[in-house]
Structures are given as structure tokens and as C-alpha cells.
mmCIF file of C-alpha atoms in Angstrom:
data_model
loop_
_atom_site.group_PDB
_atom_site.id
_atom_site.type_symbol
_atom_site.label_atom_id
_atom_site.label_comp_id
_atom_site.label_asym_id
_atom_site.label_seq_id
_atom_site.Cartn_x
_atom_site.Cartn_y
_atom_site.Cartn_z
ATOM 1 C CA MET A 1323 0.075 -0.095 -0.263
ATOM 2 C CA GLU A 1324 3.073 1.937 0.589
ATOM 3 C CA SER A 1325 3.216 2.648 -3.358
ATOM 4 C CA LEU A 1326 -0.352 3.621 -4.058
ATOM 5 C CA PHE A 1327 0.244 7.043 -1.793
ATOM 6 C CA SER A 1328 4.073 7.582 -2.740
ATOM 7 C CA GLU A 1329 4.444 10.892 -4.881
ATOM 8 C CA LYS A 1330 7.276 9.435 -6.860
ATOM 9 C CA ALA A 1331 5.162 6.327 -7.792
ATOM 10 C CA TRP A 1332 2.182 8.639 -8.955
ATOM 11 C CA MET A 1333 5.205 10.602 -10.703
ATOM 12 C CA LEU A 1334 6.412 7.234 -12.729
ATOM 13 C CA VAL A 1335 2.925 6.891 -14.033
ATOM 14 C CA TRP A 1336 2.811 10.370 -14.851
ATOM 15 C CA ASN A 1337 5.805 10.582 -16.789
ATOM 16 C CA PHE A 1338 5.077 7.109 -19.113
ATOM 17 C CA ARG A 1339 1.340 8.076 -19.319
ATOM 18 C CA GLY A 1340 2.185 7.265 -22.923
ATOM 19 C CA THR A 1341 2.809 3.801 -22.382
ATOM 20 C CA PHE A 1342 -1.061 3.609 -20.709
ATOM 21 C CA LEU A 1343 -2.237 5.200 -23.391
ATOM 22 C CA PHE A 1344 -0.704 3.189 -26.097
ATOM 23 C CA GLY A 1345 -2.046 -0.082 -24.251
ATOM 24 C CA PHE A 1346 -5.491 1.692 -23.686
ATOM 25 C CA LEU A 1347 -5.779 2.529 -27.481
ATOM 26 C CA ASN A 1348 -4.845 -1.172 -28.395
ATOM 27 C CA THR A 1349 -7.500 -2.666 -25.731
ATOM 28 C CA LEU A 1350 -9.834 0.030 -27.353
ATOM 29 C CA GLU A 1351 -8.863 -1.517 -31.283
ATOM 30 C CA VAL A 1352 -9.280 -5.441 -30.203
ATOM 31 C CA ALA A 1353 -12.994 -4.424 -28.083
ATOM 32 C CA VAL A 1354 -14.212 -2.378 -31.156
ATOM 33 C CA PHE A 1355 -13.784 -5.405 -33.820
ATOM 34 C CA ALA A 1356 -14.245 -8.134 -31.741
ATOM 35 C CA ILE A 1357 -17.366 -6.452 -30.665
ATOM 36 C CA LEU A 1358 -18.313 -6.031 -34.359
ATOM 37 C CA LEU A 1359 -16.869 -10.229 -34.972
ATOM 38 C CA SER A 1360 -19.421 -11.588 -31.623
ATOM 39 C CA LEU A 1361 -22.243 -9.407 -33.267
ATOM 40 C CA CYS A 1362 -22.367 -10.755 -36.685
ATOM 41 C CA LEU A 1363 -21.756 -14.203 -35.588
ATOM 42 C CA GLY A 1364 -24.293 -13.760 -33.078
ATOM 43 C CA LEU A 1365 -27.081 -12.988 -35.200
ATOM 44 C CA MET A 1366 -25.873 -15.490 -38.024
ATOM 45 C CA PHE A 1367 -26.192 -18.340 -35.915
ATOM 46 C CA GLY A 1368 -28.572 -17.159 -33.870
ATOM 47 C CA LEU A 1369 -30.807 -16.574 -36.945
ATOM 48 C CA MET A 1370 -29.797 -20.770 -37.693
ATOM 49 C CA SER A 1371 -31.280 -21.648 -34.437
ATOM 50 C CA THR A 1372 -34.491 -20.303 -34.689
ATOM 51 C CA GLY A 1373 -34.997 -21.086 -38.073
ATOM 52 C CA ASN A 1374 -36.591 -23.957 -39.653
ATOM 53 C CA LYS A 1375 -33.661 -26.206 -41.202
ATOM 54 C CA ARG A 1376 -32.146 -28.684 -39.010
ATOM 55 C CA SER A 1377 -28.955 -29.007 -40.493
ATOM 56 C CA LEU A 1378 -28.710 -24.686 -39.645
ATOM 57 C CA LYS A 1379 -30.086 -25.584 -35.949
ATOM 58 C CA PHE A 1380 -27.496 -28.471 -35.715
ATOM 59 C CA LEU A 1381 -24.497 -26.254 -37.004
ATOM 60 C CA ALA A 1382 -25.252 -23.719 -34.580
ATOM 61 C CA ARG A 1383 -25.408 -25.824 -31.356
ATOM 62 C CA CYS A 1384 -22.705 -27.310 -32.160
ATOM 63 C CA TYR A 1385 -20.399 -24.058 -32.516
ATOM 64 C CA VAL A 1386 -22.494 -22.653 -29.583
ATOM 65 C CA GLU A 1387 -21.558 -25.908 -27.409
ATOM 66 C CA PHE A 1388 -18.130 -26.450 -27.934
ATOM 67 C CA ILE A 1389 -16.858 -22.636 -28.217
ATOM 68 C CA GLN A 1390 -18.508 -21.761 -24.400
ATOM 69 C CA ASN A 1391 -17.625 -24.976 -23.040
ATOM 70 C CA THR A 1392 -13.597 -24.356 -23.336
ATOM 71 C CA PRO A 1393 -11.628 -21.778 -22.443
ATOM 72 C CA LEU A 1394 -11.028 -18.638 -23.735
ATOM 73 C CA LEU A 1395 -7.345 -19.027 -22.960
ATOM 74 C CA LEU A 1396 -6.857 -22.085 -24.088
ATOM 75 C CA GLN A 1397 -8.621 -20.685 -27.744
ATOM 76 C CA ILE A 1398 -6.424 -17.889 -28.022
ATOM 77 C CA CYS A 1399 -3.262 -19.932 -27.316
ATOM 78 C CA PHE A 1400 -4.073 -22.307 -29.761
ATOM 79 C CA LEU A 1401 -5.453 -19.617 -32.951
ATOM 80 C CA TYR A 1402 -1.971 -17.905 -31.700
ATOM 81 C CA TYR A 1403 0.443 -20.403 -31.350
ATOM 82 C CA ALA A 1404 -0.593 -23.471 -33.679
ATOM 83 C CA LEU A 1405 -0.782 -20.386 -36.601
ATOM 84 C CA SER A 1406 3.059 -19.255 -35.617
ATOM 85 C CA PHE A 1407 4.174 -22.771 -35.646
ATOM 86 C CA SER A 1408 2.632 -23.411 -38.806
ATOM 87 C CA GLY A 1409 4.172 -20.429 -40.807
ATOM 88 C CA HIS A 1410 0.984 -18.774 -40.760
ATOM 89 C CA SER A 1411 0.843 -16.041 -38.019
ATOM 90 C CA ILE A 1412 -1.844 -13.224 -37.732
ATOM 91 C CA GLY A 1413 -0.052 -11.170 -35.228
ATOM 92 C CA ILE A 1414 -1.126 -10.829 -31.577
ATOM 93 C CA VAL A 1415 -3.979 -8.049 -32.066
ATOM 94 C CA ALA A 1416 -5.504 -10.363 -35.100
ATOM 95 C CA SER A 1417 -5.235 -13.322 -33.007
ATOM 96 C CA GLY A 1418 -7.374 -11.344 -30.264
ATOM 97 C CA ILE A 1419 -9.761 -9.967 -31.982
ATOM 98 C CA ILE A 1420 -10.795 -13.404 -33.727
ATOM 99 C CA SER A 1421 -10.451 -15.752 -30.442
ATOM 100 C CA ILE A 1422 -12.547 -12.930 -28.439
ATOM 101 C CA GLY A 1423 -14.976 -12.302 -30.883
ATOM 102 C CA VAL A 1424 -15.651 -16.132 -31.629
ATOM 103 C CA TYR A 1425 -15.580 -16.411 -28.132
ATOM 104 C CA HIS A 1426 -18.437 -13.946 -27.336
ATOM 105 C CA GLY A 1427 -20.067 -14.550 -30.325
ATOM 106 C CA ALA A 1428 -21.473 -17.860 -29.231
ATOM 107 C CA TYR A 1429 -22.696 -16.268 -26.315
ATOM 108 C CA MET A 1430 -24.204 -13.258 -28.674
ATOM 109 C CA SER A 1431 -26.208 -16.030 -30.351
ATOM 110 C CA GLU A 1432 -27.883 -17.464 -27.532
ATOM 111 C CA VAL A 1433 -29.130 -13.485 -26.650
ATOM 112 C CA PHE A 1434 -30.290 -13.679 -30.132
ATOM 113 C CA ARG A 1435 -31.814 -16.979 -30.374
ATOM 114 C CA ALA A 1436 -33.503 -16.118 -26.938
ATOM 115 C CA GLY A 1437 -34.865 -12.703 -27.542
ATOM 116 C CA ILE A 1438 -36.785 -14.394 -30.981
ATOM 117 C CA GLY A 1439 -38.002 -17.092 -29.252
ATOM 118 C CA SER A 1440 -39.405 -14.883 -26.731
ATOM 119 C CA ILE A 1441 -41.945 -13.106 -29.756
ATOM 120 C CA PRO A 1442 -45.244 -14.805 -30.311
ATOM 121 C CA LYS A 1443 -45.229 -17.246 -32.734
ATOM 122 C CA GLY A 1444 -48.347 -15.321 -34.106
ATOM 123 C CA GLN A 1445 -46.208 -12.590 -35.253
ATOM 124 C CA PHE A 1446 -44.216 -14.998 -37.684
ATOM 125 C CA GLU A 1447 -47.578 -16.155 -39.239
ATOM 126 C CA SER A 1448 -49.504 -12.744 -39.549
ATOM 127 C CA ALA A 1449 -45.863 -11.909 -41.112
ATOM 128 C CA GLU A 1450 -45.739 -14.596 -43.661
ATOM 129 C CA ALA A 1451 -49.797 -13.677 -43.935
ATOM 130 C CA GLN A 1452 -48.527 -10.519 -45.549
ATOM 131 C CA GLY A 1453 -46.273 -11.393 -47.941
ATOM 132 C CA PHE A 1454 -43.083 -11.215 -46.087
ATOM 133 C CA GLY A 1455 -40.250 -14.024 -46.514
ATOM 134 C CA TYR A 1456 -38.157 -14.934 -43.843
ATOM 135 C CA ALA A 1457 -35.379 -11.949 -44.508
ATOM 136 C CA GLY A 1458 -38.406 -9.956 -44.450
ATOM 137 C CA VAL A 1459 -39.857 -11.308 -41.427
ATOM 138 C CA MET A 1460 -36.933 -10.957 -39.002
ATOM 139 C CA ARG A 1461 -35.997 -7.306 -40.459
ATOM 140 C CA TYR A 1462 -39.222 -5.835 -40.383
ATOM 141 C CA VAL A 1463 -41.092 -7.223 -37.819
ATOM 142 C CA ILE A 1464 -39.285 -9.532 -35.353
ATOM 143 C CA LEU A 1465 -35.624 -8.302 -34.784
ATOM 144 C CA PRO A 1466 -36.982 -4.564 -34.141
ATOM 145 C CA GLN A 1467 -39.254 -6.217 -31.168
ATOM 146 C CA CYS A 1468 -36.270 -8.041 -29.938
ATOM 147 C CA ILE A 1469 -34.164 -5.304 -29.239
ATOM 148 C CA LYS A 1470 -35.351 -4.055 -25.878
ATOM 149 C CA ILE A 1471 -35.015 -7.725 -24.661
ATOM 150 C CA ILE A 1472 -31.786 -8.427 -25.801
ATOM 151 C CA LEU A 1473 -30.303 -5.278 -24.956
ATOM 152 C CA PRO A 1474 -29.299 -5.775 -21.023
ATOM 153 C CA PRO A 1475 -27.710 -9.428 -22.107
ATOM 154 C CA MET A 1476 -26.216 -7.989 -24.773
ATOM 155 C CA THR A 1477 -24.806 -4.773 -23.160
ATOM 156 C CA CYS A 1478 -23.515 -7.374 -20.332
ATOM 157 C CA GLN A 1479 -21.573 -9.944 -22.827
ATOM 158 C CA ILE A 1480 -20.287 -6.418 -24.764
ATOM 159 C CA VAL A 1481 -18.500 -5.132 -21.031
ATOM 160 C CA ASN A 1482 -17.294 -8.828 -20.502
ATOM 161 C CA LEU A 1483 -15.908 -8.676 -23.790
ATOM 162 C CA THR A 1484 -14.211 -5.567 -23.594
ATOM 163 C CA LYS A 1485 -12.573 -7.068 -19.685
ATOM 164 C CA ASN A 1486 -11.664 -10.198 -21.583
ATOM 165 C CA THR A 1487 -9.241 -8.209 -24.097
ATOM 166 C CA ALA A 1488 -6.845 -8.794 -21.058
ATOM 167 C CA VAL A 1489 -6.249 -12.572 -22.324
ATOM 168 C CA LEU A 1490 -4.038 -10.677 -24.492
ATOM 169 C CA TYR A 1491 -1.405 -10.808 -21.832
ATOM 170 C CA ILE A 1492 -0.958 -14.657 -22.220
ATOM 171 C CA ILE A 1493 0.325 -14.480 -25.774
ATOM 172 C CA GLY A 1494 2.442 -11.153 -25.113
ATOM 173 C CA GLY A 1495 0.068 -8.732 -25.834
ATOM 174 C CA ALA A 1496 0.354 -4.973 -26.266
ATOM 175 C CA ASP A 1497 -2.838 -4.250 -24.250
ATOM 176 C CA LEU A 1498 -3.606 -2.195 -21.435
ATOM 177 C CA ILE A 1499 -2.981 -5.312 -19.194
ATOM 178 C CA SER A 1500 0.239 -6.163 -20.912
ATOM 179 C CA THR A 1501 1.658 -3.060 -20.646
ATOM 180 C CA THR A 1502 0.743 -2.224 -16.975
ATOM 181 C CA TYR A 1503 2.198 -5.379 -15.923
ATOM 182 C CA ASN A 1504 5.357 -4.498 -18.271
ATOM 183 C CA PHE A 1505 5.406 -1.403 -16.651
ATOM 184 C CA VAL A 1506 5.488 -2.346 -13.066
ATOM 185 C CA THR A 1507 8.421 -5.034 -13.665
ATOM 186 C CA GLY A 1508 10.334 -2.190 -15.751
ATOM 187 C CA VAL A 1509 14.080 -2.005 -14.596
ATOM 188 C CA ASN A 1510 13.331 1.978 -14.618
ATOM 189 C CA THR A 1511 9.720 2.286 -13.319
ATOM 190 C CA GLY A 1512 9.400 -1.148 -11.163
ATOM 191 C CA GLY A 1513 7.470 -0.945 -7.569
ATOM 192 C CA ALA A 1514 4.963 1.391 -8.577
ATOM 193 C CA TYR A 1515 2.178 -1.549 -8.524
ATOM 194 C CA GLY A 1516 -0.567 0.443 -6.705
ATOM 195 C CA PRO A 1517 -0.744 3.867 -8.708
ATOM 196 C CA ALA A 1518 0.013 1.687 -12.168
ATOM 197 C CA TYR A 1519 -3.015 -1.011 -11.628
ATOM 198 C CA LEU A 1520 -5.132 1.717 -10.220
ATOM 199 C CA VAL A 1521 -4.933 3.758 -13.093
ATOM 200 C CA CYS A 1522 -5.374 0.709 -15.586
ATOM 201 C CA GLY A 1523 -8.843 -0.190 -13.741
ATOM 202 C CA LEU A 1524 -9.873 3.416 -14.306
ATOM 203 C CA MET A 1525 -9.018 3.312 -18.002
ATOM 204 C CA PHE A 1526 -11.189 -0.083 -18.051
ATOM 205 C CA PHE A 1527 -14.018 1.724 -16.127
ATOM 206 C CA VAL A 1528 -13.933 4.724 -18.841
ATOM 207 C CA ILE A 1529 -14.667 2.213 -21.496
ATOM 208 C CA CYS A 1530 -17.154 -0.264 -19.720
ATOM 209 C CA TYR A 1531 -19.188 2.133 -17.281
ATOM 210 C CA PRO A 1532 -20.343 4.426 -20.647
ATOM 211 C CA LEU A 1533 -21.595 1.572 -22.549
ATOM 212 C CA SER A 1534 -23.521 0.158 -19.437
ATOM 213 C CA LYS A 1535 -25.226 3.473 -19.113
ATOM 214 C CA LEU A 1536 -25.814 4.329 -22.676
ATOM 215 C CA ALA A 1537 -27.359 0.541 -23.024
ATOM 216 C CA SER A 1538 -29.779 1.656 -19.707
ATOM 217 C CA ILE A 1539 -30.931 5.265 -21.402
ATOM 218 C CA TRP A 1540 -31.827 3.283 -24.771
ATOM 219 C CA GLU A 1541 -33.647 0.520 -22.985
ATOM 220 C CA GLN A 1542 -34.966 2.901 -20.944
ATOM 221 C CA SER A 1543 -36.455 5.304 -24.170
ATOM 222 C CA LEU A 1544 -37.375 2.257 -25.708
ATOM 223 C CA LYS A 1545 -40.008 1.140 -22.727
ATOM 224 C CA LYS A 1546 -41.435 4.627 -22.948
ATOM 225 C CA ARG A 1547 -41.777 4.236 -26.631
ATOM 226 C CA ASP A 1548 -44.006 1.162 -26.127
ATOM 227 C CA VAL A 1549 -45.973 3.182 -23.412
ATOM 228 C CA ILE A 1550 -46.618 6.159 -25.575
#
């Protein structure tokens, strides 16, 4: 605890603020692209899970069950090291985006599946009776109604995804956790554990809290719109 109140330790953090900013921006980059990937995969496999084709349902369940029942650390290590030793390395950041996006895509798929499944079957039948195809039913009738249902769990997944960028540390990533660890163990900067990890935590908070707050505001506005 002494370093937490040490002026020298705080000055070290301030002097090397560029290091923390570098890690913060890398974490933000991985999080943004992984979120986009997870949403795309989640929507795709969620639609496959709720469709009428048994083969697509089977593929969706295989993806979800396999990904959810294997550790994210194992997945990122397999992707990065297996490709590296085979001579097809894709880089640490790309490995992080793909592995984290695919991992959370399985959870997003379940969020979409549950949201679509919560809509009464009569809505599907009524839309089809109006001449809508499957794509039209989903786009114009079902998915717009799902938003307020799936928004809370989807936000939770996005926040968890952002925090899970910390797994890049295991493959030597330049994310916020990795740069903080390198800072506190550095020859010239070692020892400033308290301030460094506190700043690291605050930076994660800066990303995650606004996401949760914006989602909450959006959810409330959707509920008010329904009442009106």
C-alpha cells in the first residue's frame, strides 16, 4: 500500500503516461473489432438456431456448445501458437480480435436466440400472411421487437468482452494489462504497483461504464416509446 501514496510512484506513472495510453488504445481497438465480429456471428448463428432447417440448427448448436465449453485462454493460445508454428502467423492483435470475437459470438448467439424465441409465434404467421419472406419477417417485424429484450444481456456480453481483452497478456499482447505489467516490472519503472494498476482499472472503467449507461438509457427510451 505504500506505493499507492508515494509521490514518486505517481510521478513515474505520469511520466510514462504514453505507455498506458498505448495499451488503452490497443485494448480499445481489439474490443471494438471483436464486438463487431461477435455481433455478426451472434446474429448469424442466432438466426440459424431459430430457423426451420435442422442442419443449420445443428451447426449452430455445435458452434455454441464447443465454444462455450472450452476456455477462452485455450482458444487464443491455440489460434496464435498453432498458426505461428505452422508459418501462418496473423499477429497478436488479430489473434485477439478473432478469438475473443468468436468466443463471445457464441454467447451473443444465445442472446439473439432467446430474444427471437420470446416473440409470440403469431407474429411470424401474421407477417408471413402479409407476404414477407423469412428475411423480411426478421428485419421488419421480429428483430425490431427483440431490441429491448436482448439489450441488457447484450450489453453485459459487450462489457465482459472488453474486460476479456486482458487475455492478450498470455500471448504477449500490447494491451492495457500487458503494458501495465511491463511497466510495474520494468528496470526503471518497477515498484509503482498501486498507482499503475489503479490507473489501469480506471481506464477499463472509462470504457465499460459509459457502455452500460448508454445501454440503460436506450432501454428506458424504448420502454417509454412502447408506453406512448
